[in-house]
CSV table of C-alpha atoms and ligand atoms in Angstrom, one decimal:
chain,number,residue,atom,x,y,z
A,246,GLU,CA,112.5,106.6,124.1
A,247,PRO,CA,111.2,108.3,120.9
A,248,ARG,CA,109.5,106.0,118.4
A,249,VAL,CA,108.5,107.1,114.9
A,250,PHE,CA,105.5,105.5,113.2
A,251,SER,CA,103.7,106.1,109.9
A,252,GLY,CA,101.6,104.3,107.3
A,253,ILE,CA,100.6,104.5,103.7
A,254,GLN,CA,97.7,102.6,102.0
A,255,PRO,CA,98.8,100.2,99.2
A,256,THR,CA,96.2,101.6,96.7
A,257,GLY,CA,98.3,102.3,93.7
A,258,ILE,CA,101.5,104.1,93.1
A,259,PRO,CA,102.2,107.0,95.5
A,260,HIS,CA,102.0,110.5,94.1
A,261,LEU,CA,103.9,113.7,94.6
A,262,GLY,CA,101.6,114.7,97.5
A,263,ASN,CA,102.5,111.4,99.3
A,264,TYR,CA,106.1,112.0,98.6
A,265,ILE,CA,106.3,115.6,99.7
A,266,GLY,CA,103.8,115.3,102.6
A,267,ALA,CA,105.2,112.1,104.0
A,268,LEU,CA,107.8,109.8,102.2
A,269,GLN,CA,110.5,112.5,101.9
A,270,SER,CA,110.5,113.1,105.7
A,271,TRP,CA,110.2,109.3,106.3
A,272,VAL,CA,113.7,109.0,104.7
A,273,GLN,CA,115.1,111.8,106.8
A,274,LEU,CA,113.7,110.5,110.1
A,275,GLN,CA,115.3,107.1,109.8
A,276,GLU,CA,118.7,109.0,110.1
A,277,GLN,CA,117.5,110.9,113.2
A,278,TYR,CA,115.7,108.2,115.3
A,279,ASN,CA,116.6,104.7,116.4
A,280,THR,CA,113.2,103.2,116.3
A,281,VAL,CA,111.3,103.9,113.0
A,282,LEU,CA,108.4,101.9,111.7
A,283,TYR,CA,106.6,102.3,108.3
A,284,SER,CA,103.5,100.3,107.7
A,285,ILE,CA,101.8,99.3,104.4
A,286,ALA,CA,98.3,99.8,105.6
A,287,ASP,CA,96.5,96.9,103.8
A,288,LEU,CA,93.8,96.6,106.5
A,289,HIS,CA,92.9,100.2,105.8
A,290,SER,CA,92.9,99.8,102.1
A,291,ILE,CA,90.0,97.3,102.2
A,292,THR,CA,87.6,99.8,103.8
A,293,VAL,CA,86.6,100.4,100.2
A,294,PRO,CA,86.4,97.5,97.8
A,295,GLN,CA,89.7,96.2,96.4
A,296,ASP,CA,90.3,93.5,93.8
A,297,PRO,CA,92.4,90.8,95.6
A,298,GLY,CA,94.9,90.2,92.9
A,299,THR,CA,95.5,93.9,92.4
A,300,LEU,CA,95.9,94.4,96.2
A,301,ARG,CA,98.4,91.6,96.4
A,302,ALA,CA,100.5,93.2,93.6
A,303,SER,CA,100.1,96.7,95.1
A,304,ILE,CA,101.5,95.7,98.4
A,305,LEU,CA,104.8,94.5,96.8
A,306,ASP,CA,104.8,97.6,94.6
A,307,MET,CA,104.5,99.8,97.6
A,308,ALA,CA,107.4,97.9,99.2
A,309,ALA,CA,109.5,98.6,96.1
A,310,CYS,CA,108.4,102.2,96.1
A,311,LEU,CA,109.4,102.8,99.7
A,312,LEU,CA,112.8,101.3,99.1
A,313,ALA,CA,113.2,103.2,95.9
A,314,CYS,CA,112.5,106.5,97.7
A,315,GLY,CA,115.3,105.7,100.1
A,316,ILE,CA,113.8,103.9,103.0
A,317,ASN,CA,116.5,101.6,104.3
A,318,PRO,CA,115.2,98.3,105.8
A,319,SER,CA,118.2,98.1,108.1
A,320,LYS,CA,117.3,101.4,109.7
A,321,SER,CA,113.5,101.4,109.4
A,322,CYS,CA,111.1,98.6,109.9
A,323,ILE,CA,108.9,98.3,106.7
A,324,PHE,CA,106.0,95.9,107.1
A,325,GLN,CA,102.6,94.9,106.1
A,326,GLN,CA,100.0,95.9,108.7
A,327,SER,CA,97.8,92.8,108.4
A,328,GLN,CA,100.8,90.6,109.2
A,329,VAL,CA,101.0,91.9,112.8
A,330,THR,CA,97.6,90.8,114.1
A,331,GLU,CA,97.8,93.0,117.2
A,332,HIS,CA,96.8,96.0,115.0
A,333,ALA,CA,93.3,94.6,114.6
A,334,GLU,CA,93.2,93.4,118.2
A,335,LEU,CA,94.1,96.8,119.7
A,336,ALA,CA,91.7,98.5,117.3
A,337,TRP,CA,88.9,96.5,118.8
A,338,ILE,CA,89.7,97.6,122.3
A,339,LEU,CA,90.1,101.2,121.2
A,340,SER,CA,86.8,101.1,119.3
A,341,CYS,CA,85.1,100.3,122.5
A,342,LEU,CA,86.4,103.6,123.9
A,343,THR,CA,85.4,105.7,120.9
A,344,SER,CA,82.0,107.3,120.5
A,345,MET,CA,80.0,107.3,117.3
A,346,PRO,CA,79.7,111.1,117.0
A,347,ARG,CA,83.4,111.5,117.4
A,348,LEU,CA,84.0,109.5,114.2
A,349,ARG,CA,81.1,110.9,112.1
A,350,HIS,CA,82.9,114.2,111.4
A,351,LEU,CA,86.2,112.8,110.3
A,352,PRO,CA,87.2,113.4,106.7
A,353,GLN,CA,87.7,109.9,105.5
A,354,TRP,CA,84.1,109.0,106.4
A,355,LYS,CA,82.6,112.3,105.2
A,356,VAL,CA,84.2,112.2,101.8
A,357,LYS,CA,84.4,108.5,101.0
A,358,SER,CA,81.0,107.3,102.5
A,359,GLN,CA,79.3,109.5,99.9
A,360,THR,CA,80.9,107.6,97.0
A,361,GLN,CA,80.2,104.1,98.4
A,362,ARG,CA,77.1,102.0,98.0
A,363,ASN,CA,75.0,101.7,101.2
A,364,GLU,CA,76.8,104.7,102.6
A,365,GLY,CA,80.1,102.8,103.2
A,366,SER,CA,81.1,100.0,105.5
A,367,VAL,CA,81.5,99.9,109.2
A,368,GLY,CA,85.2,99.5,108.5
A,369,LEU,CA,85.3,102.8,106.7
A,370,PHE,CA,83.6,104.4,109.7
A,371,THR,CA,86.0,103.0,112.2
A,372,TYR,CA,89.0,103.5,110.0
A,373,PRO,CA,90.5,106.3,112.2
A,374,VAL,CA,90.3,103.9,115.3
A,375,LEU,CA,92.5,101.4,113.4
A,376,GLN,CA,94.9,104.2,112.6
A,377,ALA,CA,95.0,105.1,116.3
A,378,ALA,CA,95.8,101.5,117.1
A,379,ASP,CA,98.6,101.4,114.5
A,380,ILE,CA,100.3,104.3,116.2
A,381,LEU,CA,99.6,103.4,119.8
A,382,LEU,CA,100.6,99.7,119.4
A,383,TYR,CA,104.2,100.8,119.3
A,384,ARG,CA,103.7,103.5,121.9
A,385,SER,CA,104.8,105.9,119.2
A,386,THR,CA,105.8,109.5,119.9
A,387,HIS,CA,106.3,111.0,116.4
A,388,VAL,CA,104.0,110.5,113.4
A,389,PRO,CA,105.2,112.0,110.1
A,390,VAL,CA,102.1,112.7,107.9
A,391,GLY,CA,100.6,115.2,105.5
A,392,ASP,CA,98.0,117.8,106.4
A,393,ASP,CA,95.0,115.6,105.6
A,394,GLN,CA,95.9,113.3,108.5
A,395,VAL,CA,95.8,115.9,111.3
A,396,GLN,CA,92.3,115.0,112.4
A,397,HIS,CA,93.2,111.4,112.6
A,398,LEU,CA,96.1,112.2,114.8
A,399,GLU,CA,93.9,114.3,117.1
A,400,LEU,CA,91.6,111.3,117.5
A,401,THR,CA,94.7,109.2,118.3
A,402,GLN,CA,95.7,111.7,121.0
A,403,ASP,CA,92.2,111.8,122.5
A,404,THR,CA,92.0,108.0,122.5
A,405,ALA,CA,95.4,107.7,124.2
A,406,ARG,CA,94.4,110.3,126.9
A,407,LEU,CA,91.1,108.5,127.5
A,408,PHE,CA,92.8,105.1,127.8
A,409,ASN,CA,95.3,106.6,130.2
A,410,ARG,CA,92.5,108.1,132.3
A,411,ILE,CA,90.5,104.9,132.5
A,412,TYR,CA,93.2,102.3,132.8
A,413,GLY,CA,96.2,104.2,134.1
A,414,ASP,CA,99.0,106.1,132.4
A,415,PHE,CA,100.4,104.0,129.6
A,416,PHE,CA,100.5,105.6,126.2
A,417,PRO,CA,102.7,108.6,125.3
A,418,ILE,CA,100.7,111.3,123.5
A,419,PRO,CA,102.0,111.1,119.9
A,420,ARG,CA,102.7,114.3,117.9
A,421,ALA,CA,102.4,114.9,114.2
A,422,ILE,CA,105.6,115.8,112.2
A,423,MET,CA,104.7,117.8,109.2
A,424,SER,CA,106.8,119.0,106.3
A,425,THR,CA,106.6,122.8,105.5
A,426,SER,CA,104.7,121.9,102.2
A,427,LYS,CA,102.1,119.9,104.1
A,428,LYS,CA,99.4,119.9,101.5
A,429,ILE,CA,100.1,119.4,97.7
A,430,ARG,CA,97.1,120.3,95.5
A,431,SER,CA,95.6,118.8,92.4
A,432,LEU,CA,97.2,120.1,89.2
A,433,ARG,CA,93.8,120.4,87.7
A,434,ASP,CA,91.9,121.9,90.6
A,435,PRO,CA,94.0,123.8,93.2
A,436,SER,CA,91.1,123.9,95.6
A,437,SER,CA,91.4,120.1,96.3
A,438,LYS,CA,94.3,118.0,97.4
A,439,MET,CA,96.3,115.8,95.1
A,440,SER,CA,94.9,112.4,95.6
A,441,LYS,CA,95.3,108.8,94.3
A,442,SER,CA,91.7,108.4,93.4
A,443,ASP,CA,91.3,111.6,91.3
A,444,PRO,CA,89.5,110.6,88.1
A,445,GLN,CA,91.3,113.4,86.2
A,446,LYS,CA,94.4,111.8,84.8
A,447,LEU,CA,96.4,115.1,84.6
A,448,ALA,CA,95.7,116.1,88.2
A,449,THR,CA,98.1,113.7,89.9
A,450,VAL,CA,101.8,113.1,89.3
A,451,ARG,CA,102.8,109.5,90.2
A,452,LEU,CA,106.3,108.6,91.3
A,453,THR,CA,106.6,106.4,88.2
A,454,ASP,CA,105.5,108.9,85.6
A,455,THR,CA,107.8,109.3,82.7
A,456,PRO,CA,109.5,112.7,82.0
A,457,GLU,CA,107.1,113.2,79.0
A,458,GLU,CA,104.1,112.6,81.2
A,459,ILE,CA,105.4,115.0,83.9
A,460,VAL,CA,106.0,117.7,81.3
A,461,VAL,CA,102.5,117.4,80.0
A,462,LYS,CA,100.9,117.5,83.4
A,463,PHE,CA,102.8,120.6,84.5
A,464,LYS,CA,102.2,122.4,81.2
A,465,LYS,CA,98.5,121.9,81.7
A,466,ALA,CA,98.5,122.7,85.4
A,467,VAL,CA,95.7,125.1,86.2
A,468,THR,CA,96.9,128.5,87.4
A,469,ASP,CA,95.2,131.9,86.9
A,470,PHE,CA,95.4,134.9,84.6
A,471,THR,CA,98.3,136.7,86.3
A,472,SER,CA,101.6,135.9,84.6
A,473,GLU,CA,104.2,136.6,87.4
A,474,VAL,CA,105.3,133.9,89.8
A,475,THR,CA,104.2,134.8,93.3
A,476,TYR,CA,103.6,132.8,96.5
A,477,ASP,CA,100.1,133.5,97.9
A,478,PRO,CA,98.4,130.2,98.7
A,479,GLU,CA,95.1,131.8,99.6
A,480,GLY,CA,94.8,134.2,96.6
A,481,ARG,CA,96.7,132.2,94.0
A,482,PRO,CA,96.5,128.6,95.0
A,483,GLY,CA,97.5,127.2,91.6
A,484,VAL,CA,100.9,128.9,91.1
A,485,SER,CA,101.6,128.7,94.8
A,486,ASN,CA,101.2,124.9,94.6
A,487,LEU,CA,103.9,124.9,92.0
A,488,VAL,CA,106.1,127.0,94.2
A,489,ALA,CA,105.4,124.7,97.1
A,490,ILE,CA,106.4,121.6,95.0
A,491,ASP,CA,109.6,123.4,93.8
A,492,SER,CA,110.4,124.4,97.4
A,493,ALA,CA,109.9,121.0,98.9
A,494,LEU,CA,112.0,119.2,96.2
A,495,THR,CA,114.9,121.7,96.0
A,496,GLY,CA,115.0,122.9,99.6
A,497,ARG,CA,114.8,126.5,98.4
A,498,GLY,CA,112.5,128.8,100.4
A,499,THR,CA,109.3,130.1,98.7
A,500,GLU,CA,110.6,133.7,98.9
A,501,GLU,CA,113.9,132.7,97.3
A,502,ILE,CA,112.1,130.9,94.5
A,503,VAL,CA,109.9,134.0,93.8
A,504,GLN,CA,113.0,136.2,93.7
A,505,GLN,CA,114.8,133.9,91.4
A,506,SER,CA,111.8,133.6,89.1
A,507,ARG,CA,111.5,137.3,88.4
A,508,GLY,CA,111.0,137.9,84.8
A,509,MET,CA,109.6,134.4,84.1
A,510,ASP,CA,106.0,134.0,83.4
A,511,THR,CA,103.9,131.1,84.8
A,512,SER,CA,104.1,129.0,81.6
A,513,GLN,CA,107.9,129.2,81.7
A,514,TYR,CA,107.9,128.5,85.4
A,515,LYS,CA,105.7,125.4,84.9
A,516,LEU,CA,108.5,123.9,82.7
A,517,THR,CA,111.1,124.8,85.4
A,518,VAL,CA,109.1,122.9,88.0
A,519,ALA,CA,108.6,120.0,85.6
A,520,GLN,CA,112.4,119.7,85.3
A,521,VAL,CA,112.8,119.8,89.1
A,522,VAL,CA,110.2,117.0,89.4
A,523,ILE,CA,111.8,114.9,86.6
A,524,HIS,CA,115.2,115.3,88.2
A,525,LYS,CA,113.9,114.1,91.6
A,526,LEU,CA,111.6,111.3,90.3
A,527,SER,CA,113.7,109.7,87.6
A,528,PRO,CA,116.1,107.8,89.9
A,529,ILE,CA,113.1,106.7,92.0
A,530,ARG,CA,111.3,105.4,88.9
A,531,GLU,CA,114.4,103.5,87.7
A,532,GLU,CA,115.1,102.0,91.1
A,533,MET,CA,111.5,101.0,91.5
A,534,GLN,CA,111.5,99.2,88.1
A,535,ARG,CA,114.7,97.4,89.1
A,536,LEU,CA,113.2,96.3,92.5
A,537,GLN,CA,109.9,95.2,91.0
A,538,ARG,CA,111.9,92.4,89.3
A,539,GLU,CA,113.2,91.3,92.8
A,540,GLN,CA,110.0,89.9,94.1
A,541,SER,CA,111.6,87.4,96.5
A,542,TYR,CA,113.8,90.2,98.0
A,543,LEU,CA,110.7,92.4,98.5
A,544,ARG,CA,108.9,89.5,100.3
A,545,GLU,CA,111.9,88.9,102.5
A,546,VAL,CA,112.1,92.6,103.5
A,547,LEU,CA,108.4,92.5,104.4
A,548,TYR,CA,108.8,89.2,106.3
A,549,GLN,CA,111.7,90.5,108.3
A,550,GLY,CA,109.9,93.8,108.9
A,551,ALA,CA,106.8,92.0,110.2
A,552,GLN,CA,108.9,89.9,112.6
A,553,ARG,CA,110.5,93.0,114.1
A,554,ALA,CA,107.3,94.9,114.3
A,555,GLN,CA,105.6,92.0,116.0
A,556,GLU,CA,108.4,91.7,118.6
A,557,MET,CA,107.7,95.4,119.5
A,558,ALA,CA,103.9,95.1,119.4
A,559,ALA,CA,103.5,91.9,121.4
A,560,PRO,CA,104.6,93.3,124.8
A,561,VAL,CA,102.6,96.5,124.4
A,562,TYR,CA,99.4,94.5,123.5
A,563,ASP,CA,100.1,92.2,126.4
A,564,SER,CA,100.2,95.2,128.8
A,565,VAL,CA,97.0,96.6,127.4
A,566,ALA,CA,95.2,93.2,127.6
A,567,ARG,CA,96.3,93.1,131.3
A,568,MET,CA,95.2,96.6,132.0
A,569,VAL,CA,91.8,96.0,130.4
A,570,GLY,CA,91.3,92.8,132.5
A,571,PHE,CA,91.7,90.1,129.8
A,572,ARG,CA,94.6,88.6,131.7
B,896,TYM,P1,97.5,107.8,102.6
B,896,TYM,O1,97.9,106.5,102.0
B,896,TYM,O2,96.3,108.4,102.0
B,896,TYM,O3,98.7,108.8,102.4
B,896,TYM,C1,100.0,108.6,102.8
B,896,TYM,C2,100.7,109.9,103.3
B,896,TYM,O4,100.7,110.9,102.3
B,896,TYM,C3,100.1,112.1,102.8
B,896,TYM,N1,99.4,112.8,101.7
B,896,TYM,C4,99.6,114.1,101.3
B,896,TYM,N2,100.5,115.0,101.8
B,896,TYM,C5,100.5,116.2,101.2
B,896,TYM,N3,99.7,116.5,100.1
B,896,TYM,C6,98.8,115.6,99.6
B,896,TYM,N4,98.0,115.9,98.6
B,896,TYM,C7,98.7,114.3,100.2
B,896,TYM,N5,98.0,113.2,100.0
B,896,TYM,C8,98.4,112.3,100.9
B,896,TYM,C9,99.2,111.7,103.9
B,896,TYM,O5,98.9,112.7,104.8
B,896,TYM,C10,99.9,110.5,104.5
B,896,TYM,O6,100.9,111.0,105.4
B,896,TYM,N6,95.4,106.7,106.9
B,896,TYM,C11,96.7,106.9,106.3
B,896,TYM,C12,97.6,105.7,106.4
B,896,TYM,C13,97.9,105.3,107.7
B,896,TYM,C14,98.6,105.9,108.7
B,896,TYM,C15,98.6,105.1,109.9
B,896,TYM,C16,99.3,107.1,108.8
B,896,TYM,C17,97.4,104.1,108.3
B,896,TYM,N7,97.8,104.0,109.6
B,896,TYM,C18,99.2,105.5,111.1
B,896,TYM,C19,100.0,107.5,109.9
B,896,TYM,C20,99.9,106.7,111.1
B,896,TYM,C21,96.4,107.2,104.8
B,896,TYM,O7,95.4,106.8,104.3
B,896,TYM,O8,97.5,107.8,104.2
C-alpha cells in the first residue's frame, strides 16, 4: 500500500521555493493517495539554535500555512514531529547503522556547519538520519521534495536497504517525487537556491509577502544583459528561474511561455511574473491571516494529526524493536 510522507522545518514562513518544490505537490498528492502524512519537523529545526518562543509560534504558523496552501486535514495527516516520539527512537537505531563518512558529505552539514560555532552540533551532523527515520517510520513509499533533498533521500534508501539486509526485509525503498521546477533560485543570485535563511531581503519571496513587496522583489530580480525572454537554465539562470516560477504556477510549459513572451523584454516579463505570483499567493496570504487567529483550531488539527501518526508509527516501531532484539 503506497504511503506518502514529507516534512518541512518550522523556521519561518515558507517561500516560493518551498511552495513550488514541495507544498504545491503535497496538495495534489492528498487527492491521489489514501495515506498521506506531512510533518512539521521541529526536531530538525533545533539542529541550529532557535529561540523557544519563536519556535513555538512558528510551529502554529506553519500549521496555518499548510492549511492555507490547501492541505486538508481530513485527507492528510498534519502533525508535529516531536509529538510522535518514535521518530527520535527510530533515528537512534538507524544512526547505529550509519557510518560517519557517509554523513560528512551531505549538504546540510557541509553548508550549515561552517556558519555555526564549534563546527555545528552532533544533531546537525546526524540530521539526515533523523530524516530517514521520519520516512521509514511509516514505511513510506513516496516522498515529495525539492531538488535539495535528493541526497537525503538517497541516504534513506541506503539505510533501508542496509536494515533489510541485516535484519530481514522490512522497509520499502522510498522514491522521491519531484515537481518539474524542482529548484527555485534566489532572485538576487541565480547561482544559489532560494532559501529561508538568505540574509538578502529581496532574494526570497515569502508566501505572506504583500503584492507591493512581490512587485519590488521581481522588479529587482537579477537577470543578465540580454533583453529577450528565453529558457536556458545553464546559460541564463536568472531569467530561466522566472520562467520556471511562471511555469510552475500557471501550468504552462516553458516553451509555451517563451513563445507567448515574444516581443516582451525581461523587465516587462518580470512584472508579468510578479502578477502571476500575486494572483497565486494572495488567497494563501489572506487564508493564513484568518487561520492565525484560530489558534485553538490549529492546536486541535495538530493534536489529531499526532494521534493518527502515532497510531501508524507504533506498530512499525514495535516490529523494528523486535527485529533488532529489544523485545
Ligand atoms: P525544508 O524545510 O528546508 O524545505 C521544505 C521543502 O521545500 C523544498 N525546497 C525547495 N524546493 C525548490 N526550490 C527551493 N529553492 C527550495 N527550498 C526548499 C525542500 O526540498 C523541501 O521539500 N529536511 C527537510 C524537512 C524534512 C523532510 C523529512 C522532508 C524533515 N523530515 C522527511 C522529507 C521527508 C527540510 O529541511 O526541508
